[in-house]
Amino acid sequence: MTDTARRLVEVALPVPLFQTFVYSLDGEYEHEARVGSRVLVPFRKRQEIGIIVATDAELPKRGVVKAVSAIPDAEPALDDSLLSLSRWISEYYVVPLGVVLRSVLPALLTGAAQPHPNVKTRRVVRIRDDIPTLLQREKAFARAPQQRALFELVESLGGATSVEHLLEQLKFSPSVLKSLEKRALITIERERVERDPFATRVGRSEARHVPTVRQVAAIERMKSARPGEVFLLHGVTGSGKTLVYIELLKEIVERRGKTAIVLVPEIALTPQTVDRFRAVFGDEVAVLHSALSDGERYDAWLALKRGEKRIAVGARSAVFAPLSNIGAIIVDEEHESSYKQGETPRYHARETAIVRATQEGAIVVLGSATPSLETWTNAVADKFTLLSLPERVGGASLPRVDVVDLRRLVPDATDSAGHEDYQRVVSTPLDAALTARLMKGEQSILLLNRRGYSAFVQCETCGNVATCPNCSITLTYHRSPERLVCHYCMHQEEPQRVCKRCGGVTLRRRGLGTQQVERLVCERFPSARVARMDVDTTSGKWAHAEILDRVGAGEVDILLGTQMIAKGLDFPNVTLVGVIDADVGINLPDFRASERCFQLLSQVAGRAGRGARGGEVLIQTRVPGHHAVTCAVTHDYATFVTEELAGRVHPPYPPNNRLANIVFSGTVEPSVANLAIAGTEWLRRLVRSRESAGLTIVGPAPSAVERIKTRWRWHVLMKSEHPHELTRVGRYFLERFPVPARDGLRVTFDRDPVTLL
């Protein structure tokens, strides 16, 4: 091997190509080139940040080998375990390795414009070790009382404090500080500051509970788990799954000295989860989720990588926490669709967690009151170990659930402005229940999984509906501030006063949103303290936490919101849950629609009755006989699974087979349709020629939402009984099928999709 060959490295770049690239190590670099290290390299006419995946690359037969521009870090950004996990994601989800690696790293480490991430620092005053003795001090400060006051203050603070604290809060003069430094009595240094938004958060304190017999049995079984074992902790709402997690991590982290990852599905749940875990594990807990600033996320990532913190809590991407010696990965509410990444790489955090734990010899705990059908099927087949918590802690009962048939209400009860009548929105039984809770000082939750004020605006004369110019979707009317909004692309426009089609002046607002329910409830109960929690009210950084803290402090009587209030929240004084309209989403053209509806109803029902006062749930629906509703009413998960699985046999859908959704998109509709037709025929020829056993092609057809963000969409489904067939055919198709370079044409591959919309 020549000297030149020995100095070649293989680099994965975040570009949509299924290949790596060879670069040479010419000259001297600040740091050593190692597998997992970030490198700055020239690519085409720009610089890119890539990851070294091999240091013994061979000289390519063609092309010029360019030199690495820089190696920014002293230590590799990714260890062998995360590189191995990234390779699995790349292969299974059919994504270029470099694109996967970009998602594994925090954003501050992926930008080529600034390869060295900004680190927040502060100036710190420290008393020197060789300060004058006490006898000399009187003489040293005889004519400098301000210097003495500042010096003794720093001394009382442990010998060090920030310059900002002295100058801005304590109002010392900078000249006094400079004088002490000039006399060599103090030093002023810069030190790194960790940007931790949760460090100063004061969460509500919670009573410690003694584990029940069932909880103890589950904990002990997990303690004796074999490496890589996967547990399904199936516990009814309020059964104390979080306590099981905490007791398990006491064993894993405190006694065995290992690390752990805790995944939660919603950012809204993160503050409450962090409070609970930090109450037990203190500063061992770091938080990773998308609502943090890039700097805060990088600092948390760095603290985990350095071993300064040993528990990572966060949403989907926390599965990539740079921890070593992992002992457990917990996926709370494992059934939630938010664990699936919506953009490339379209990984599922639950499946990724299982693979990472298997590779590292850790255990996995999947917790849910309503497990996904895939997880339940694996548990029944003994691929996962099933642990049950069938009862609520403290002997509390599951709440009584009643159904209100909306078909029996007045068929049309809107005023001239298009406002719904309160009696049509909140039925008499639900109104009576709300009134009773307010009189008793108890709290209520109202769920409507549709934000905005009205679902759409329609001309009374010609029936025209205001639609988004970029998407095949109606515009939602928002009242405060008044605007029409597309919830797909966020296009906004002023509400029209006359119809664009016929010039009619009577425009009706149809359908309900959380804003309208809030107005109606506030008018009905003017003295009630109502809080609304949806995307519109939680755009601020701490908005989720502020609303939930108010609920926990008893400062909210009625919490109204979308699905973000339906899961994981634990407020003992909530004794009533009302579902304004259970039918939102139940009839969508998606094979998981019923499953999502059942899970949402079951989860929100579980928010009631967690305290000694018990609870009640009222579900308003127009399809009271639907199995998603009837099973939620009786808390009967087993019956729901039986009925739902039967409906996925003919035609077959997961978990009875494996699925991939190939989406063809572009800016010109006929071009997209032609590409989808050509791509589907290409796939069928490939399947016939390769004799792919058990693989079928369904489609093509326009997507349920045909146009999103100006892009037309068609799709085709690949179904197979064997997962490796989807990998093999999908990879070959993406690499070989020619996509014309016109009309913005694009093909995406979604393995194990959670929705077909």
JSON list of C-alpha atoms in Angstrom, two decimals, residues 80-240:
[
{"chain": "A", "resi": 80, "resn": "ASP", "atom": "CA", "xyz": [-18.98, 3.40, 17.16]},
{"chain": "A", "resi": 81, "resn": "SER", "atom": "CA", "xyz": [-22.44, 2.61, 18.58]},
{"chain": "A", "resi": 82, "resn": "LEU", "atom": "CA", "xyz": [-24.11, 5.68, 17.04]},
{"chain": "A", "resi": 83, "resn": "LEU", "atom": "CA", "xyz": [-22.33, 5.05, 13.75]},
{"chain": "A", "resi": 84, "resn": "SER", "atom": "CA", "xyz": [-23.62, 1.47, 13.78]},
{"chain": "A", "resi": 85, "resn": "LEU", "atom": "CA", "xyz": [-27.14, 2.69, 14.57]},
{"chain": "A", "resi": 86, "resn": "SER", "atom": "CA", "xyz": [-26.92, 5.23, 11.73]},
{"chain": "A", "resi": 87, "resn": "ARG", "atom": "CA", "xyz": [-25.91, 2.51, 9.31]},
{"chain": "A", "resi": 88, "resn": "TRP", "atom": "CA", "xyz": [-28.97, 0.47, 10.32]},
{"chain": "A", "resi": 89, "resn": "ILE", "atom": "CA", "xyz": [-31.27, 3.48, 9.80]},
{"chain": "A", "resi": 90, "resn": "SER", "atom": "CA", "xyz": [-29.66, 4.11, 6.43]},
{"chain": "A", "resi": 91, "resn": "GLU", "atom": "CA", "xyz": [-30.24, 0.54, 5.31]},
{"chain": "A", "resi": 92, "resn": "TYR", "atom": "CA", "xyz": [-33.68, -0.10, 6.82]},
{"chain": "A", "resi": 93, "resn": "TYR", "atom": "CA", "xyz": [-35.32, 3.23, 5.96]},
{"chain": "A", "resi": 94, "resn": "VAL", "atom": "CA", "xyz": [-33.42, 3.44, 2.63]},
{"chain": "A", "resi": 95, "resn": "VAL", "atom": "CA", "xyz": [-31.70, 6.80, 3.25]},
{"chain": "A", "resi": 96, "resn": "PRO", "atom": "CA", "xyz": [-28.16, 7.92, 2.35]},
{"chain": "A", "resi": 97, "resn": "LEU", "atom": "CA", "xyz": [-25.86, 7.48, 5.35]},
{"chain": "A", "resi": 98, "resn": "GLY", "atom": "CA", "xyz": [-24.71, 11.10, 5.33]},
{"chain": "A", "resi": 99, "resn": "VAL", "atom": "CA", "xyz": [-28.31, 12.34, 5.58]},
{"chain": "A", "resi": 100, "resn": "VAL", "atom": "CA", "xyz": [-28.86, 10.10, 8.61]},
{"chain": "A", "resi": 101, "resn": "LEU", "atom": "CA", "xyz": [-25.67, 11.31, 10.33]},
{"chain": "A", "resi": 102, "resn": "ARG", "atom": "CA", "xyz": [-26.74, 14.93, 9.89]},
{"chain": "A", "resi": 103, "resn": "SER", "atom": "CA", "xyz": [-29.95, 14.15, 11.82]},
{"chain": "A", "resi": 104, "resn": "VAL", "atom": "CA", "xyz": [-28.06, 12.37, 14.60]},
{"chain": "A", "resi": 105, "resn": "LEU", "atom": "CA", "xyz": [-25.93, 15.44, 15.36]},
{"chain": "A", "resi": 106, "resn": "PRO", "atom": "CA", "xyz": [-27.16, 18.72, 16.88]},
{"chain": "A", "resi": 107, "resn": "ALA", "atom": "CA", "xyz": [-27.69, 21.51, 14.36]},
{"chain": "A", "resi": 108, "resn": "LEU", "atom": "CA", "xyz": [-24.66, 23.52, 15.52]},
{"chain": "A", "resi": 109, "resn": "LEU", "atom": "CA", "xyz": [-22.37, 20.68, 14.46]},
{"chain": "A", "resi": 110, "resn": "THR", "atom": "CA", "xyz": [-23.72, 20.34, 10.91]},
{"chain": "A", "resi": 111, "resn": "GLY", "atom": "CA", "xyz": [-23.16, 23.84, 9.49]},
{"chain": "A", "resi": 112, "resn": "ALA", "atom": "CA", "xyz": [-20.16, 24.29, 7.22]},
{"chain": "A", "resi": 113, "resn": "ALA", "atom": "CA", "xyz": [-20.24, 28.08, 7.53]},
{"chain": "A", "resi": 114, "resn": "GLN", "atom": "CA", "xyz": [-19.26, 27.84, 11.20]},
{"chain": "A", "resi": 115, "resn": "PRO", "atom": "CA", "xyz": [-17.66, 24.44, 11.89]},
{"chain": "A", "resi": 116, "resn": "HIS", "atom": "CA", "xyz": [-16.75, 25.46, 15.44]},
{"chain": "A", "resi": 117, "resn": "PRO", "atom": "CA", "xyz": [-20.05, 25.90, 17.34]},
{"chain": "A", "resi": 118, "resn": "ASN", "atom": "CA", "xyz": [-20.54, 28.94, 19.51]},
{"chain": "A", "resi": 119, "resn": "VAL", "atom": "CA", "xyz": [-20.05, 28.22, 23.19]},
{"chain": "A", "resi": 120, "resn": "LYS", "atom": "CA", "xyz": [-21.65, 30.55, 25.69]},
{"chain": "A", "resi": 121, "resn": "THR", "atom": "CA", "xyz": [-19.15, 31.94, 28.18]},
{"chain": "A", "resi": 122, "resn": "ARG", "atom": "CA", "xyz": [-19.11, 34.42, 31.00]},
{"chain": "A", "resi": 123, "resn": "ARG", "atom": "CA", "xyz": [-16.41, 36.39, 32.78]},
{"chain": "A", "resi": 124, "resn": "VAL", "atom": "CA", "xyz": [-15.76, 35.13, 36.30]},
{"chain": "A", "resi": 125, "resn": "VAL", "atom": "CA", "xyz": [-13.94, 36.87, 39.14]},
{"chain": "A", "resi": 126, "resn": "ARG", "atom": "CA", "xyz": [-11.75, 34.60, 41.29]},
{"chain": "A", "resi": 127, "resn": "ILE", "atom": "CA", "xyz": [-9.71, 35.46, 44.37]},
{"chain": "A", "resi": 128, "resn": "ARG", "atom": "CA", "xyz": [-6.07, 34.52, 43.86]},
{"chain": "A", "resi": 129, "resn": "ASP", "atom": "CA", "xyz": [-4.59, 31.75, 45.97]},
{"chain": "A", "resi": 130, "resn": "ASP", "atom": "CA", "xyz": [-1.68, 33.94, 47.08]},
{"chain": "A", "resi": 131, "resn": "ILE", "atom": "CA", "xyz": [-3.76, 36.78, 48.57]},
{"chain": "A", "resi": 132, "resn": "PRO", "atom": "CA", "xyz": [-2.38, 38.80, 51.53]},
{"chain": "A", "resi": 133, "resn": "THR", "atom": "CA", "xyz": [-2.90, 37.40, 54.98]},
{"chain": "A", "resi": 134, "resn": "LEU", "atom": "CA", "xyz": [-5.56, 38.82, 57.29]},
{"chain": "A", "resi": 135, "resn": "LEU", "atom": "CA", "xyz": [-2.94, 41.00, 59.08]},
{"chain": "A", "resi": 136, "resn": "GLN", "atom": "CA", "xyz": [-1.90, 42.53, 55.75]},
{"chain": "A", "resi": 137, "resn": "ARG", "atom": "CA", "xyz": [-5.45, 43.14, 54.58]},
{"chain": "A", "resi": 138, "resn": "GLU", "atom": "CA", "xyz": [-6.08, 46.20, 56.78]},
{"chain": "A", "resi": 139, "resn": "LYS", "atom": "CA", "xyz": [-3.10, 47.89, 55.23]},
{"chain": "A", "resi": 140, "resn": "ALA", "atom": "CA", "xyz": [-3.94, 46.75, 51.70]},
{"chain": "A", "resi": 141, "resn": "PHE", "atom": "CA", "xyz": [-7.44, 48.24, 51.80]},
{"chain": "A", "resi": 142, "resn": "ALA", "atom": "CA", "xyz": [-6.79, 51.17, 54.14]},
{"chain": "A", "resi": 143, "resn": "ARG", "atom": "CA", "xyz": [-7.58, 53.76, 51.47]},
{"chain": "A", "resi": 144, "resn": "ALA", "atom": "CA", "xyz": [-9.83, 51.62, 49.25]},
{"chain": "A", "resi": 145, "resn": "PRO", "atom": "CA", "xyz": [-13.13, 50.81, 51.00]},
{"chain": "A", "resi": 146, "resn": "GLN", "atom": "CA", "xyz": [-14.93, 49.98, 47.72]},
{"chain": "A", "resi": 147, "resn": "GLN", "atom": "CA", "xyz": [-12.19, 47.51, 46.78]},
{"chain": "A", "resi": 148, "resn": "ARG", "atom": "CA", "xyz": [-12.41, 45.93, 50.18]},
{"chain": "A", "resi": 149, "resn": "ALA", "atom": "CA", "xyz": [-16.21, 45.64, 49.99]},
{"chain": "A", "resi": 150, "resn": "LEU", "atom": "CA", "xyz": [-16.04, 43.96, 46.58]},
{"chain": "A", "resi": 151, "resn": "PHE", "atom": "CA", "xyz": [-13.18, 41.68, 47.63]},
{"chain": "A", "resi": 152, "resn": "GLU", "atom": "CA", "xyz": [-14.95, 40.49, 50.77]},
{"chain": "A", "resi": 153, "resn": "LEU", "atom": "CA", "xyz": [-18.19, 40.01, 48.89]},
{"chain": "A", "resi": 154, "resn": "VAL", "atom": "CA", "xyz": [-16.48, 37.69, 46.38]},
{"chain": "A", "resi": 155, "resn": "GLU", "atom": "CA", "xyz": [-14.86, 35.92, 49.31]},
{"chain": "A", "resi": 156, "resn": "SER", "atom": "CA", "xyz": [-18.26, 35.37, 50.94]},
{"chain": "A", "resi": 157, "resn": "LEU", "atom": "CA", "xyz": [-19.58, 33.90, 47.69]},
{"chain": "A", "resi": 158, "resn": "GLY", "atom": "CA", "xyz": [-17.02, 31.10, 47.82]},
{"chain": "A", "resi": 159, "resn": "GLY", "atom": "CA", "xyz": [-14.16, 32.95, 46.19]},
{"chain": "A", "resi": 160, "resn": "ALA", "atom": "CA", "xyz": [-15.73, 33.31, 42.75]},
{"chain": "A", "resi": 161, "resn": "THR", "atom": "CA", "xyz": [-18.69, 34.99, 41.05]},
{"chain": "A", "resi": 162, "resn": "SER", "atom": "CA", "xyz": [-19.61, 36.39, 37.66]},
{"chain": "A", "resi": 163, "resn": "VAL", "atom": "CA", "xyz": [-18.57, 39.86, 36.55]},
{"chain": "A", "resi": 164, "resn": "GLU", "atom": "CA", "xyz": [-22.13, 40.44, 35.34]},
{"chain": "A", "resi": 165, "resn": "HIS", "atom": "CA", "xyz": [-23.50, 39.77, 38.84]},
{"chain": "A", "resi": 166, "resn": "LEU", "atom": "CA", "xyz": [-21.10, 42.29, 40.42]},
{"chain": "A", "resi": 167, "resn": "LEU", "atom": "CA", "xyz": [-21.60, 45.05, 37.87]},
{"chain": "A", "resi": 168, "resn": "GLU", "atom": "CA", "xyz": [-25.27, 44.77, 36.92]},
{"chain": "A", "resi": 169, "resn": "GLN", "atom": "CA", "xyz": [-26.98, 43.38, 40.01]},
{"chain": "A", "resi": 170, "resn": "LEU", "atom": "CA", "xyz": [-24.72, 44.65, 42.80]},
{"chain": "A", "resi": 171, "resn": "LYS", "atom": "CA", "xyz": [-23.83, 47.89, 40.97]},
{"chain": "A", "resi": 172, "resn": "PHE", "atom": "CA", "xyz": [-20.07, 47.87, 41.59]},
{"chain": "A", "resi": 173, "resn": "SER", "atom": "CA", "xyz": [-18.00, 50.12, 39.34]},
{"chain": "A", "resi": 174, "resn": "PRO", "atom": "CA", "xyz": [-15.84, 48.47, 36.64]},
{"chain": "A", "resi": 175, "resn": "SER", "atom": "CA", "xyz": [-12.93, 50.62, 37.84]},
{"chain": "A", "resi": 176, "resn": "VAL", "atom": "CA", "xyz": [-13.04, 48.93, 41.24]},
{"chain": "A", "resi": 177, "resn": "LEU", "atom": "CA", "xyz": [-12.81, 45.55, 39.56]},
{"chain": "A", "resi": 178, "resn": "LYS", "atom": "CA", "xyz": [-9.91, 46.67, 37.38]},
{"chain": "A", "resi": 179, "resn": "SER", "atom": "CA", "xyz": [-8.05, 48.02, 40.38]},
{"chain": "A", "resi": 180, "resn": "LEU", "atom": "CA", "xyz": [-8.28, 44.70, 42.21]},
{"chain": "A", "resi": 181, "resn": "GLU", "atom": "CA", "xyz": [-7.10, 42.88, 39.11]},
{"chain": "A", "resi": 182, "resn": "LYS", "atom": "CA", "xyz": [-4.20, 45.30, 38.63]},
{"chain": "A", "resi": 183, "resn": "ARG", "atom": "CA", "xyz": [-3.12, 44.70, 42.24]},
{"chain": "A", "resi": 184, "resn": "ALA", "atom": "CA", "xyz": [-3.12, 40.94, 41.55]},
{"chain": "A", "resi": 185, "resn": "LEU", "atom": "CA", "xyz": [-5.76, 40.29, 44.24]},
{"chain": "A", "resi": 186, "resn": "ILE", "atom": "CA", "xyz": [-8.19, 38.74, 41.79]},
{"chain": "A", "resi": 187, "resn": "THR", "atom": "CA", "xyz": [-8.17, 37.15, 38.36]},
{"chain": "A", "resi": 188, "resn": "ILE", "atom": "CA", "xyz": [-10.84, 37.53, 35.70]},
{"chain": "A", "resi": 189, "resn": "GLU", "atom": "CA", "xyz": [-11.29, 34.45, 33.52]},
{"chain": "A", "resi": 190, "resn": "ARG", "atom": "CA", "xyz": [-13.75, 33.21, 30.94]},
{"chain": "A", "resi": 191, "resn": "GLU", "atom": "CA", "xyz": [-15.63, 29.99, 31.65]},
{"chain": "A", "resi": 192, "resn": "ARG", "atom": "CA", "xyz": [-18.17, 28.00, 29.67]},
{"chain": "A", "resi": 193, "resn": "VAL", "atom": "CA", "xyz": [-21.82, 28.37, 30.71]},
{"chain": "A", "resi": 194, "resn": "GLU", "atom": "CA", "xyz": [-24.25, 25.53, 30.10]},
{"chain": "A", "resi": 195, "resn": "ARG", "atom": "CA", "xyz": [-27.43, 26.78, 28.47]},
{"chain": "A", "resi": 196, "resn": "ASP", "atom": "CA", "xyz": [-29.99, 24.73, 30.40]},
{"chain": "A", "resi": 197, "resn": "PRO", "atom": "CA", "xyz": [-33.49, 26.26, 30.25]},
{"chain": "A", "resi": 198, "resn": "PHE", "atom": "CA", "xyz": [-34.74, 23.81, 32.88]},
{"chain": "A", "resi": 199, "resn": "ALA", "atom": "CA", "xyz": [-32.02, 24.62, 35.44]},
{"chain": "A", "resi": 200, "resn": "THR", "atom": "CA", "xyz": [-34.02, 27.39, 37.12]},
{"chain": "A", "resi": 201, "resn": "ARG", "atom": "CA", "xyz": [-37.42, 25.80, 36.64]},
{"chain": "A", "resi": 202, "resn": "VAL", "atom": "CA", "xyz": [-39.30, 25.10, 39.85]},
{"chain": "A", "resi": 203, "resn": "GLY", "atom": "CA", "xyz": [-41.76, 22.31, 39.17]},
{"chain": "A", "resi": 204, "resn": "ARG", "atom": "CA", "xyz": [-44.66, 21.43, 41.41]},
{"chain": "A", "resi": 205, "resn": "SER", "atom": "CA", "xyz": [-43.71, 19.00, 44.15]},
{"chain": "A", "resi": 206, "resn": "GLU", "atom": "CA", "xyz": [-45.37, 15.62, 44.18]},
{"chain": "A", "resi": 207, "resn": "ALA", "atom": "CA", "xyz": [-45.96, 13.14, 46.92]},
{"chain": "A", "resi": 208, "resn": "ARG", "atom": "CA", "xyz": [-43.76, 10.05, 46.88]},
{"chain": "A", "resi": 209, "resn": "HIS", "atom": "CA", "xyz": [-45.70, 6.83, 46.38]},
{"chain": "A", "resi": 210, "resn": "VAL", "atom": "CA", "xyz": [-44.88, 3.35, 47.60]},
{"chain": "A", "resi": 211, "resn": "PRO", "atom": "CA", "xyz": [-44.95, 0.90, 44.67]},
{"chain": "A", "resi": 212, "resn": "THR", "atom": "CA", "xyz": [-47.92, -1.45, 44.54]},
{"chain": "A", "resi": 213, "resn": "VAL", "atom": "CA", "xyz": [-47.55, -5.23, 44.37]},
{"chain": "A", "resi": 214, "resn": "ARG", "atom": "CA", "xyz": [-48.03, -5.11, 40.58]},
{"chain": "A", "resi": 215, "resn": "GLN", "atom": "CA", "xyz": [-45.49, -2.33, 40.20]},
{"chain": "A", "resi": 216, "resn": "VAL", "atom": "CA", "xyz": [-42.94, -4.16, 42.33]},
{"chain": "A", "resi": 217, "resn": "ALA", "atom": "CA", "xyz": [-43.41, -7.31, 40.24]},
{"chain": "A", "resi": 218, "resn": "ALA", "atom": "CA", "xyz": [-42.83, -5.34, 37.03]},
{"chain": "A", "resi": 219, "resn": "ILE", "atom": "CA", "xyz": [-39.76, -3.59, 38.43]},
{"chain": "A", "resi": 220, "resn": "GLU", "atom": "CA", "xyz": [-38.19, -6.83, 39.69]},
{"chain": "A", "resi": 221, "resn": "ARG", "atom": "CA", "xyz": [-38.78, -8.56, 36.37]},
{"chain": "A", "resi": 222, "resn": "MET", "atom": "CA", "xyz": [-37.08, -5.69, 34.53]},
{"chain": "A", "resi": 223, "resn": "LYS", "atom": "CA", "xyz": [-34.12, -5.79, 36.92]},
{"chain": "A", "resi": 224, "resn": "SER", "atom": "CA", "xyz": [-33.49, -9.42, 35.96]},
{"chain": "A", "resi": 225, "resn": "ALA", "atom": "CA", "xyz": [-33.83, -8.76, 32.21]},
{"chain": "A", "resi": 226, "resn": "ARG", "atom": "CA", "xyz": [-31.41, -10.18, 29.70]},
{"chain": "A", "resi": 227, "resn": "PRO", "atom": "CA", "xyz": [-29.45, -7.70, 27.53]},
{"chain": "A", "resi": 228, "resn": "GLY", "atom": "CA", "xyz": [-31.58, -6.40, 24.67]},
{"chain": "A", "resi": 229, "resn": "GLU", "atom": "CA", "xyz": [-34.88, -7.61, 26.15]},
{"chain": "A", "resi": 230, "resn": "VAL", "atom": "CA", "xyz": [-37.93, -5.54, 25.19]},
{"chain": "A", "resi": 231, "resn": "PHE", "atom": "CA", "xyz": [-40.79, -5.05, 27.65]},
{"chain": "A", "resi": 232, "resn": "LEU", "atom": "CA", "xyz": [-44.30, -3.85, 26.93]},
{"chain": "A", "resi": 233, "resn": "LEU", "atom": "CA", "xyz": [-45.56, -2.19, 30.10]},
{"chain": "A", "resi": 234, "resn": "HIS", "atom": "CA", "xyz": [-49.29, -2.25, 29.44]},
{"chain": "A", "resi": 235, "resn": "GLY", "atom": "CA", "xyz": [-50.88, -0.22, 32.20]},
{"chain": "A", "resi": 236, "resn": "VAL", "atom": "CA", "xyz": [-54.23, 1.51, 32.35]},
{"chain": "A", "resi": 237, "resn": "THR", "atom": "CA", "xyz": [-54.15, 5.29, 32.67]},
{"chain": "A", "resi": 238, "resn": "GLY", "atom": "CA", "xyz": [-53.19, 6.23, 36.21]},
{"chain": "A", "resi": 239, "resn": "SER", "atom": "CA", "xyz": [-51.57, 2.86, 36.94]},
{"chain": "A", "resi": 240, "resn": "GLY", "atom": "CA", "xyz": [-48.22, 4.44, 37.81]}
]
